[in-house]
PDB file of C-alpha atoms in Angstrom:
ATOM      1  CA  MET A1284      29.253 -28.119 -10.322  1.00 40.00           C
ATOM      2  CA  CYS A1285      27.059 -25.588  -8.288  1.00 37.00           C
ATOM      3  CA  THR A1286      27.532 -21.800  -9.237  1.00 33.00           C
ATOM      4  CA  ASN A1287      28.892 -19.325  -6.617  1.00 38.00           C
ATOM      5  CA  ARG A1288      26.361 -16.570  -6.864  1.00 37.00           C
ATOM      6  CA  LEU A1289      28.227 -14.650  -4.191  1.00 37.00           C
ATOM      7  CA  GLU A1290      30.302 -13.645  -7.469  1.00 44.00           C
ATOM      8  CA  GLU A1291      27.678 -12.808  -9.543  1.00 42.00           C
ATOM      9  CA  PRO A1292      26.372  -8.645  -8.734  1.00 45.00           C
ATOM     10  CA  MET A1293      23.444  -8.420  -7.161  1.00 42.00           C
ATOM     11  CA  PRO A1294      20.901  -6.022  -8.681  1.00 42.00           C
ATOM     12  CA  ASN A1295      19.940  -2.504  -7.420  1.00 44.00           C
ATOM     13  CA  ILE A1296      16.889  -3.032  -5.854  1.00 41.00           C
ATOM     14  CA  GLU A1297      16.092   1.116  -5.678  1.00 46.00           C
ATOM     15  CA  TYR A1298      16.520   1.393  -9.230  1.00 42.00           C
ATOM     16  CA  THR A1299      14.414  -1.415 -10.048  1.00 42.00           C
ATOM     17  CA  MET A1300      11.701   0.363  -8.253  1.00 47.00           C
ATOM     18  CA  ALA A1301      12.338   3.469  -9.401  1.00 50.00           C
ATOM     19  CA  LYS A1302      12.706   2.251 -13.282  1.00 54.00           C
ATOM     20  CA  ALA A1303       9.176   0.604 -12.782  1.00 77.00           C
ATOM     21  CA  ARG A1304       7.183   3.840 -11.361  1.00 89.00           C
ATOM     22  CA  LYS A1305       5.182   5.484 -13.286  1.00 93.00           C
ATOM     23  CA  LEU A1306       5.375   9.157 -13.954  1.00 95.00           C
ATOM     24  CA  LEU A1307       3.585  11.084 -11.794  1.00 95.00           C
ATOM     25  CA  PRO A1308       3.738  15.346 -12.249  1.00 96.00           C
ATOM     26  CA  ILE A1309       2.752  17.983 -10.189  1.00 97.00           C
ATOM     27  CA  ILE A1310       2.029  20.948 -11.710  1.00 98.00           C
ATOM     28  CA  TYR A1311       1.265  24.090  -9.541  1.00 98.00           C
ATOM     29  CA  VAL A1312       0.187  27.274 -11.226  1.00 98.00           C
ATOM     30  CA  ILE A1313       0.983  30.230  -8.581  1.00 98.00           C
ATOM     31  CA  ASP A1314      -0.555  33.683  -9.001  1.00 98.00           C
ATOM     32  CA  THR A1315       2.446  36.291  -8.420  1.00 98.00           C
ATOM     33  CA  SER A1316       0.394  39.559  -9.103  1.00 98.00           C
ATOM     34  CA  GLY A1317       1.042  42.413  -7.010  1.00 97.00           C
ATOM     35  CA  SER A1318      -2.298  41.922  -5.142  1.00 96.00           C
ATOM     36  CA  MET A1319      -0.288  38.498  -3.418  1.00 97.00           C
ATOM     37  CA  ASN A1320       2.047  40.585  -1.655  1.00 95.00           C
ATOM     38  CA  PHE A1321      -1.000  41.701   0.882  1.00 94.00           C
ATOM     39  CA  TYR A1322      -1.432  39.845   4.113  1.00 93.00           C
ATOM     40  CA  GLY A1323       1.559  38.269   3.504  1.00 93.00           C
ATOM     41  CA  ARG A1324       0.097  36.033   0.692  1.00 96.00           C
ATOM     42  CA  ILE A1325       2.957  35.388  -1.170  1.00 97.00           C
ATOM     43  CA  SER A1326       5.346  34.565   1.669  1.00 96.00           C
ATOM     44  CA  ALA A1327       2.933  32.142   3.310  1.00 95.00           C
ATOM     45  CA  VAL A1328       3.360  30.706  -0.612  1.00 96.00           C
ATOM     46  CA  ASN A1329       6.922  30.618  -0.008  1.00 96.00           C
ATOM     47  CA  ARG A1330       7.514  28.878   2.911  1.00 95.00           C
ATOM     48  CA  ALA A1331       4.686  26.308   2.536  1.00 94.00           C
ATOM     49  CA  MET A1332       6.678  25.722  -1.076  1.00 94.00           C
ATOM     50  CA  ASN A1333       9.622  25.008   1.341  1.00 91.00           C
ATOM     51  CA  GLU A1334       8.308  22.741   3.920  1.00 91.00           C
ATOM     52  CA  THR A1335       5.945  20.746   1.026  1.00 93.00           C
ATOM     53  CA  LEU A1336       8.842  19.621  -1.206  1.00 90.00           C
ATOM     54  CA  ASP A1337      10.506  18.293   1.981  1.00 89.00           C
ATOM     55  CA  VAL A1338       7.521  16.423   2.655  1.00 92.00           C
ATOM     56  CA  LEU A1339       6.317  15.476  -0.428  1.00 93.00           C
ATOM     57  CA  GLY A1340      10.424  13.738  -1.144  1.00 90.00           C
ATOM     58  CA  ASP A1341      10.126  11.196   1.671  1.00 91.00           C
ATOM     59  CA  VAL A1342       6.433  10.277   1.289  1.00 89.00           C
ATOM     60  CA  ALA A1343       7.226  10.060  -2.670  1.00 88.00           C
ATOM     61  CA  ALA A1344      10.537   8.035  -1.661  1.00 89.00           C
ATOM     62  CA  LYS A1345       7.771   5.296   0.551  1.00 89.00           C
ATOM     63  CA  ASN A1346       5.899   5.096  -3.134  1.00 88.00           C
ATOM     64  CA  PRO A1347       6.195   2.070  -5.259  1.00 89.00           C
ATOM     65  CA  THR A1348       4.264   3.145  -8.159  1.00 90.00           C
ATOM     66  CA  ALA A1349       4.345   6.670  -8.730  1.00 92.00           C
ATOM     67  CA  ASP A1350       7.392   8.360  -9.468  1.00 95.00           C
ATOM     68  CA  VAL A1351       6.818  11.983  -8.564  1.00 95.00           C
ATOM     69  CA  LYS A1352       8.362  15.003 -10.049  1.00 96.00           C
ATOM     70  CA  VAL A1353       7.102  18.991 -10.114  1.00 97.00           C
ATOM     71  CA  ALA A1354       6.858  22.124 -11.949  1.00 97.00           C
ATOM     72  CA  VAL A1355       5.923  25.358 -10.749  1.00 98.00           C
ATOM     73  CA  LEU A1356       5.029  27.841 -13.221  1.00 98.00           C
ATOM     74  CA  GLY A1357       4.352  31.339 -12.044  1.00 98.00           C
ATOM     75  CA  PHE A1358       1.948  33.998 -13.386  1.00 98.00           C
ATOM     76  CA  SER A1359       1.578  37.549 -13.469  1.00 98.00           C
ATOM     77  CA  THR A1360       2.133  40.057 -16.209  1.00 98.00           C
ATOM     78  CA  GLY A1361       2.808  36.767 -18.434  1.00 98.00           C
ATOM     79  CA  ALA A1362       3.899  33.617 -17.512  1.00 98.00           C
ATOM     80  CA  GLU A1363       7.032  31.620 -16.460  1.00 97.00           C
ATOM     81  CA  TRP A1364       8.284  28.905 -15.646  1.00 97.00           C
ATOM     82  CA  ILE A1365       9.897  28.537 -12.399  1.00 96.00           C
ATOM     83  CA  THR A1366      11.588  25.190 -12.887  1.00 96.00           C
ATOM     84  CA  THR A1367      13.894  24.885 -15.887  1.00 94.00           C
ATOM     85  CA  ASP A1368      16.201  22.297 -16.987  1.00 93.00           C
ATOM     86  CA  PRO A1369      19.581  23.637 -15.859  1.00 90.00           C
ATOM     87  CA  VAL A1370      21.508  22.931 -19.356  1.00 93.00           C
ATOM     88  CA  THR A1371      19.075  23.494 -21.703  1.00 93.00           C
ATOM     89  CA  GLY A1372      16.944  26.189 -19.908  1.00 94.00           C
ATOM     90  CA  LYS A1373      13.999  25.190 -21.146  1.00 96.00           C
ATOM     91  CA  PRO A1374      10.708  24.497 -18.511  1.00 96.00           C
ATOM     92  CA  ALA A1375      10.821  20.619 -17.113  1.00 96.00           C
ATOM     93  CA  LEU A1376       9.985  18.383 -14.276  1.00 96.00           C
ATOM     94  CA  MET A1377      12.475  18.190 -11.900  1.00 95.00           C
ATOM     95  CA  ASP A1378      13.056  15.410  -9.282  1.00 94.00           C
ATOM     96  CA  LEU A1379      11.813  16.255  -5.741  1.00 92.00           C
ATOM     97  CA  GLU A1380      16.042  15.840  -4.339  1.00 88.00           C
ATOM     98  CA  ASP A1381      16.942  18.051  -7.048  1.00 85.00           C
ATOM     99  CA  PHE A1382      14.753  21.226  -6.627  1.00 86.00           C
ATOM    100  CA  TYR A1383      15.489  24.160  -4.710  1.00 86.00           C
ATOM    101  CA  TRP A1384      12.837  26.753  -3.944  1.00 92.00           C
ATOM    102  CA  ASP A1385      13.929  30.088  -5.201  1.00 90.00           C
ATOM    103  CA  LYS A1386      11.113  32.731  -3.497  1.00 93.00           C
ATOM    104  CA  LEU A1387       8.571  34.009  -5.387  1.00 96.00           C
ATOM    105  CA  LYS A1388       7.743  37.740  -6.000  1.00 96.00           C
ATOM    106  CA  ALA A1389       4.903  39.345  -6.535  1.00 97.00           C
ATOM    107  CA  ARG A1390       3.954  41.995  -8.832  1.00 97.00           C
ATOM    108  CA  GLY A1391       1.923  42.723 -12.300  1.00 97.00           C
ATOM    109  CA  SER A1392      -1.101  41.810 -13.309  1.00 98.00           C
ATOM    110  CA  THR A1393      -3.279  38.774 -13.248  1.00 98.00           C
ATOM    111  CA  ASP A1394      -2.729  36.783 -16.577  1.00 98.00           C
ATOM    112  CA  LEU A1395      -4.349  33.648 -16.047  1.00 98.00           C
ATOM    113  CA  GLY A1396      -4.286  33.005 -19.738  1.00 98.00           C
ATOM    114  CA  ALA A1397      -0.894  33.048 -20.093  1.00 98.00           C
ATOM    115  CA  ALA A1398      -0.530  30.756 -17.776  1.00 98.00           C
ATOM    116  CA  LEU A1399      -2.786  28.074 -19.324  1.00 98.00           C
ATOM    117  CA  ILE A1400      -0.977  28.739 -22.948  1.00 98.00           C
ATOM    118  CA  GLU A1401       1.833  27.524 -21.159  1.00 98.00           C
ATOM    119  CA  LEU A1402       0.240  24.848 -19.988  1.00 98.00           C
ATOM    120  CA  GLY A1403      -1.043  23.747 -23.158  1.00 97.00           C
ATOM    121  CA  GLU A1404       2.404  24.142 -24.831  1.00 97.00           C
ATOM    122  CA  GLN A1405       4.231  22.147 -22.295  1.00 97.00           C
ATOM    123  CA  LEU A1406       2.600  19.166 -20.973  1.00 96.00           C
ATOM    124  CA  THR A1407       3.385  17.255 -24.035  1.00 95.00           C
ATOM    125  CA  ARG A1408       5.668  14.330 -24.512  1.00 93.00           C
ATOM    126  CA  ASP A1409       7.638  16.934 -27.039  1.00 93.00           C
ATOM    127  CA  ALA A1410       8.040  18.941 -24.133  1.00 95.00           C
ATOM    128  CA  MET A1411       8.228  18.163 -19.670  1.00 95.00           C
ATOM    129  CA  LEU A1412       5.949  14.965 -20.156  1.00 94.00           C
ATOM    130  CA  VAL A1413       9.198  12.353 -20.470  1.00 91.00           C
ATOM    131  CA  SER A1414       8.631   8.870 -19.543  1.00 90.00           C
ATOM    132  CA  GLU A1415       9.975   5.397 -20.090  1.00 90.00           C
ATOM    133  CA  THR A1416       7.652   4.035 -17.936  1.00 89.00           C
ATOM    134  CA  GLY A1417       4.193   5.647 -19.048  1.00 90.00           C
ATOM    135  CA  PHE A1418       2.449   7.741 -16.072  1.00 91.00           C
ATOM    136  CA  LYS A1419       0.005   8.605 -13.667  1.00 93.00           C
ATOM    137  CA  VAL A1420      -2.762  10.765 -13.436  1.00 93.00           C
ATOM    138  CA  PRO A1421      -0.882  15.100 -13.829  1.00 95.00           C
ATOM    139  CA  VAL A1422      -2.083  17.119 -10.957  1.00 97.00           C
ATOM    140  CA  ILE A1423      -2.774  20.293 -11.492  1.00 98.00           C
ATOM    141  CA  ILE A1424      -2.588  23.084  -8.261  1.00 98.00           C
ATOM    142  CA  PHE A1425      -3.386  26.481  -8.842  1.00 98.00           C
ATOM    143  CA  MET A1426      -3.551  29.088  -7.217  1.00 98.00           C
ATOM    144  CA  SER A1427      -5.533  32.683  -7.145  1.00 98.00           C
ATOM    145  CA  ASP A1428      -5.954  35.445  -5.027  1.00 97.00           C
ATOM    146  CA  GLY A1429      -8.028  37.776  -8.028  1.00 96.00           C
ATOM    147  CA  GLY A1430      -9.899  37.534 -11.061  1.00 96.00           C
ATOM    148  CA  PRO A1431      -7.496  37.064 -14.485  1.00 98.00           C
ATOM    149  CA  THR A1432      -6.883  39.962 -16.132  1.00 97.00           C
ATOM    150  CA  ASP A1433      -6.251  38.603 -19.910  1.00 97.00           C
ATOM    151  CA  ASP A1434      -8.235  36.696 -22.516  1.00 97.00           C
ATOM    152  CA  TRP A1435      -8.284  33.636 -20.227  1.00 98.00           C
ATOM    153  CA  GLU A1436     -11.667  32.179 -21.945  1.00 97.00           C
ATOM    154  CA  SER A1437      -9.914  31.663 -25.395  1.00 97.00           C
ATOM    155  CA  ALA A1438      -7.071  30.325 -23.358  1.00 98.00           C
ATOM    156  CA  PHE A1439      -8.345  27.913 -21.914  1.00 97.00           C
ATOM    157  CA  GLU A1440     -10.777  27.015 -24.853  1.00 97.00           C
ATOM    158  CA  LYS A1441      -7.793  26.474 -26.691  1.00 96.00           C
ATOM    159  CA  VAL A1442      -6.105  23.868 -24.321  1.00 96.00           C
ATOM    160  CA  CYS A1443      -9.348  22.007 -23.690  1.00 94.00           C
ATOM    161  CA  ALA A1444      -9.681  21.246 -27.274  1.00 95.00           C
ATOM    162  CA  ASN A1445      -5.962  20.590 -27.984  1.00 96.00           C
ATOM    163  CA  ASN A1446      -4.083  19.283 -25.201  1.00 96.00           C
ATOM    164  CA  ARG A1447      -5.296  15.932 -23.298  1.00 93.00           C
ATOM    165  CA  TRP A1448      -2.558  16.040 -21.031  1.00 94.00           C
ATOM    166  CA  VAL A1449      -4.128  19.064 -19.308  1.00 96.00           C
ATOM    167  CA  ARG A1450      -7.848  17.886 -20.399  1.00 94.00           C
ATOM    168  CA  ALA A1451      -7.496  14.963 -18.271  1.00 93.00           C
ATOM    169  CA  ALA A1452      -5.102  16.092 -15.046  1.00 96.00           C
ATOM    170  CA  THR A1453      -6.770  16.192 -11.923  1.00 96.00           C
ATOM    171  CA  LYS A1454      -7.030  20.121 -10.580  1.00 97.00           C
ATOM    172  CA  ILE A1455      -7.551  21.100  -7.510  1.00 98.00           C
ATOM    173  CA  ALA A1456      -7.983  25.385  -7.218  1.00 98.00           C
ATOM    174  CA  LEU A1457      -6.836  27.450  -4.208  1.00 98.00           C
ATOM    175  CA  ALA A1458      -9.173  30.094  -3.525  1.00 97.00           C
ATOM    176  CA  VAL A1459      -6.925  32.748  -1.844  1.00 97.00           C
ATOM    177  CA  GLY A1460      -8.651  34.981  -0.121  1.00 95.00           C
ATOM    178  CA  ASP A1461     -12.462  36.984  -0.649  1.00 94.00           C
ATOM    179  CA  ASN A1462     -11.753  38.300  -3.988  1.00 96.00           C
ATOM    180  CA  ALA A1463     -10.023  35.554  -5.551  1.00 97.00           C
ATOM    181  CA  ASP A1464     -12.854  34.496  -8.524  1.00 98.00           C
ATOM    182  CA  ARG A1465     -13.866  31.181  -7.489  1.00 98.00           C
ATOM    183  CA  GLU A1466     -16.598  30.787 -10.607  1.00 98.00           C
ATOM    184  CA  VAL A1467     -13.169  30.517 -13.050  1.00 98.00           C
ATOM    185  CA  LEU A1468     -11.769  28.611 -11.081  1.00 98.00           C
ATOM    186  CA  ALA A1469     -14.304  26.013 -10.959  1.00 98.00           C
ATOM    187  CA  ARG A1470     -14.738  26.254 -14.458  1.00 97.00           C
ATOM    188  CA  ILE A1471     -10.762  25.100 -15.284  1.00 97.00           C
ATOM    189  CA  ALA A1472     -11.101  22.456 -12.223  1.00 97.00           C
ATOM    190  CA  ASP A1473     -13.036  20.426 -14.471  1.00 95.00           C
ATOM    191  CA  GLY A1474     -16.491  22.609 -13.640  1.00 96.00           C
ATOM    192  CA  ASN A1475     -16.552  21.549 -10.037  1.00 97.00           C
ATOM    193  CA  PRO A1476     -16.853  24.513  -7.753  1.00 97.00           C
ATOM    194  CA  GLU A1477     -16.535  22.157  -4.749  1.00 95.00           C
ATOM    195  CA  ALA A1478     -12.710  21.943  -6.280  1.00 97.00           C
ATOM    196  CA  VAL A1479     -11.963  24.872  -5.336  1.00 97.00           C
ATOM    197  CA  VAL A1480     -10.523  25.135  -1.640  1.00 97.00           C
ATOM    198  CA  PRO A1481     -11.106  28.751  -0.308  1.00 96.00           C
ATOM    199  CA  VAL A1482      -8.638  29.991   2.691  1.00 96.00           C
ATOM    200  CA  SER A1483      -9.190  33.008   4.082  1.00 92.00           C
ATOM    201  CA  ASP A1484      -5.415  33.498   6.047  1.00 93.00           C
ATOM    202  CA  SER A1485      -2.008  32.850   5.433  1.00 92.00           C
ATOM    203  CA  ALA A1486      -1.244  30.686   8.615  1.00 93.00           C
ATOM    204  CA  THR A1487      -3.888  28.252   6.406  1.00 95.00           C
ATOM    205  CA  LEU A1488      -2.932  28.960   3.598  1.00 95.00           C
ATOM    206  CA  GLN A1489       0.532  27.514   4.173  1.00 94.00           C
ATOM    207  CA  LYS A1490      -1.282  24.633   6.201  1.00 95.00           C
ATOM    208  CA  LEU A1491      -3.087  24.008   2.851  1.00 96.00           C
ATOM    209  CA  ILE A1492      -0.526  24.083   0.312  1.00 96.00           C
ATOM    210  CA  LYS A1493       1.266  20.997   2.421  1.00 95.00           C
ATOM    211  CA  VAL A1494      -1.955  19.279   2.504  1.00 96.00           C
ATOM    212  CA  VAL A1495      -3.234  19.364  -0.835  1.00 97.00           C
ATOM    213  CA  SER A1496       0.389  18.622  -2.174  1.00 96.00           C
ATOM    214  CA  VAL A1497       0.459  15.286  -0.205  1.00 95.00           C
ATOM    215  CA  THR A1498      -3.098  13.849  -0.670  1.00 96.00           C
ATOM    216  CA  ALA A1499      -3.457  14.481  -4.474  1.00 95.00           C
ATOM    217  CA  SER A1500       0.250  12.200  -4.599  1.00 94.00           C
ATOM    218  CA  MET A1501      -0.915   9.709  -2.069  1.00 93.00           C
ATOM    219  CA  ILE A1502      -3.596   9.317  -3.447  1.00 94.00           C
ATOM    220  CA  ASN A1503      -3.295   9.591  -7.426  1.00 92.00           C
ATOM    221  CA  GLY A1504       0.179   7.177  -6.675  1.00 90.00           C
ATOM    222  CA  ARG A1505      -1.468   4.708  -5.666  1.00 85.00           C
ATOM    223  CA  SER A1506      -4.810   4.779  -8.518  1.00 75.00           C
ATOM    224  CA  ARG A1507      -5.322   3.559 -11.653  1.00 68.00           C
ATOM    225  CA  THR A1508      -3.972   5.542 -14.732  1.00 62.00           C
ATOM    226  CA  SER A1509      -7.328   5.973 -15.424  1.00 61.00           C
ATOM    227  CA  ASP A1510      -8.614   7.816 -12.348  1.00 71.00           C
ATOM    228  CA  SER A1511      -8.919  11.660 -11.479  1.00 79.00           C
ATOM    229  CA  ASN A1512      -9.840  11.288  -7.987  1.00 93.00           C
ATOM    230  CA  GLN A1513     -10.706  14.957  -8.049  1.00 95.00           C
ATOM    231  CA  ASN A1514     -13.804  14.782  -5.633  1.00 94.00           C
ATOM    232  CA  GLU A1515     -11.886  11.951  -3.315  1.00 95.00           C
ATOM    233  CA  ILE A1516      -8.583  14.762  -2.637  1.00 96.00           C
ATOM    234  CA  VAL A1517     -10.975  17.301  -1.995  1.00 96.00           C
ATOM    235  CA  ASN A1518     -12.848  15.578   0.445  1.00 96.00           C
ATOM    236  CA  ALA A1519      -9.273  14.272   2.253  1.00 96.00           C
ATOM    237  CA  VAL A1520      -7.972  17.841   1.940  1.00 96.00           C
ATOM    238  CA  ARG A1521     -11.453  19.515   3.582  1.00 95.00           C
ATOM    239  CA  THR A1522     -11.557  16.627   6.219  1.00 96.00           C
ATOM    240  CA  GLU A1523      -7.771  17.080   7.098  1.00 95.00           C
ATOM    241  CA  MET A1524      -8.274  21.077   7.288  1.00 95.00           C
ATOM    242  CA  GLY A1525     -11.412  20.500   9.600  1.00 93.00           C
ATOM    243  CA  MET A1526     -13.489  22.066   6.313  1.00 90.00           C
ATOM    244  CA  THR A1527     -16.796  20.750   5.612  1.00 75.00           C
ATOM    245  CA  VAL A1528     -16.979  17.797   3.325  1.00 69.00           C
ATOM    246  CA  ARG A1529     -19.730  17.610   0.679  1.00 61.00           C
ATOM    247  CA  PRO A1530     -21.755  15.063  -1.300  1.00 56.00           C
ATOM    248  CA  GLU A1531     -20.110  14.870  -4.866  1.00 54.00           C
ATOM    249  CA  PRO A1532     -21.779  17.490  -6.658  1.00 51.00           C
ATOM    250  CA  GLU A1533     -23.067  17.532 -10.645  1.00 52.00           C
ATOM    251  CA  ARG A1534     -20.649  19.096 -12.892  1.00 47.00           C
ATOM    252  CA  THR A1535     -21.595  22.763 -14.783  1.00 45.00           C
ATOM    253  CA  ASP A1536     -22.060  22.279 -18.803  1.00 41.00           C
ATOM    254  CA  ALA A1537     -19.405  24.986 -19.163  1.00 39.00           C
ATOM    255  CA  SER A1538     -16.601  22.692 -18.615  1.00 40.00           C
ATOM    256  CA  ASP A1539     -17.299  18.954 -18.289  1.00 38.00           C
ATOM    257  CA  ILE A1540     -13.392  18.387 -19.820  1.00 38.00           C
ATOM    258  CA  SER A1541     -13.068  15.365 -17.834  1.00 40.00           C
ATOM    259  CA  GLY A1542     -14.152  11.988 -16.501  1.00 39.00           C
ATOM    260  CA  ASN A1543     -15.700  10.426 -19.316  1.00 35.00           C
ATOM    261  CA  ASP A1544     -14.806   7.450 -21.296  1.00 32.00           C
ATOM    262  CA  GLU A1545     -13.709   8.985 -24.362  1.00 34.00           C
ATOM    263  CA  VAL A1546     -11.075  10.907 -23.053  1.00 35.00           C
ATOM    264  CA  TRP A1547      -9.901   7.836 -21.189  1.00 31.00           C
ATOM    265  CA  ASP A1548      -9.783   5.578 -24.114  1.00 34.00           C
ATOM    266  CA  ASP A1549      -8.063   7.543 -26.103  1.00 36.00           C
ATOM    267  CA  LEU A1550      -5.530   7.833 -23.001  1.00 41.00           C
ATOM    268  CA  ASP A1551      -5.307   4.266 -22.125  1.00 36.00           C
ATOM    269  CA  ASP A1552      -2.586   3.391 -24.759  1.00 36.00           C
ATOM    270  CA  SER A1553      -0.198   6.348 -24.517  1.00 40.00           C
ATOM    271  CA  TRP A1554      -0.387   6.317 -20.563  1.00 33.00           C
ATOM    272  CA  ALA A1555       0.312   2.381 -20.277  1.00 29.00           C
TER     273      ALA A1555
END
């Protein structure tokens, strides 16, 4: 006798796709110090993030291999996670459709070290990185318009030594205005000065945040779990923004902390 298959429940295709996709965390580390009030910078960030999350949600929904979630860390006098679990109050990655952007306010100093410490504490399997399906390479987007006012170097060395997720992440930095410390940002971006994208006005900053976010989500979302793609993302962003695209640079000795076989061999099992 033939089975009447119409009586059997149909599989939930969207649920099946969602379960198969690997988690792609996108972390925004945003300078909210007092100087970000100048020239409408913090207002541009707020406008850009509203637009970006909408566009990113549309792009992510069409990605069959990556489940994009975001987190936001602000740093001024200290550092504070903007994205928190509504039940526990702990820092959390957020689904794009559930995240409402609450405007940031700028005040205080520029404690980049405090932000790095928070990244080291929260980008772990015991905290924010929870996934049953594995991971894509995380993306960390830094934005700053000044120089650090705390002991960022000690924090940087500690997080590089102790947190392989931060160490292996794709890092892009936006240097906002003439006073942004590009040397520091380059060291954080794996010693790659070309991964520091300069921006001088609020309108360009607003567009750049969106372009970097969408480009990084698309490239890291489709790639293997062991690919950083930093230079590919930067060159694609520069092309989209009408900036000069340069050949891949040599990394500095100061912080060549990703892109080597030893790191990726160590990550393969836990990221699969």
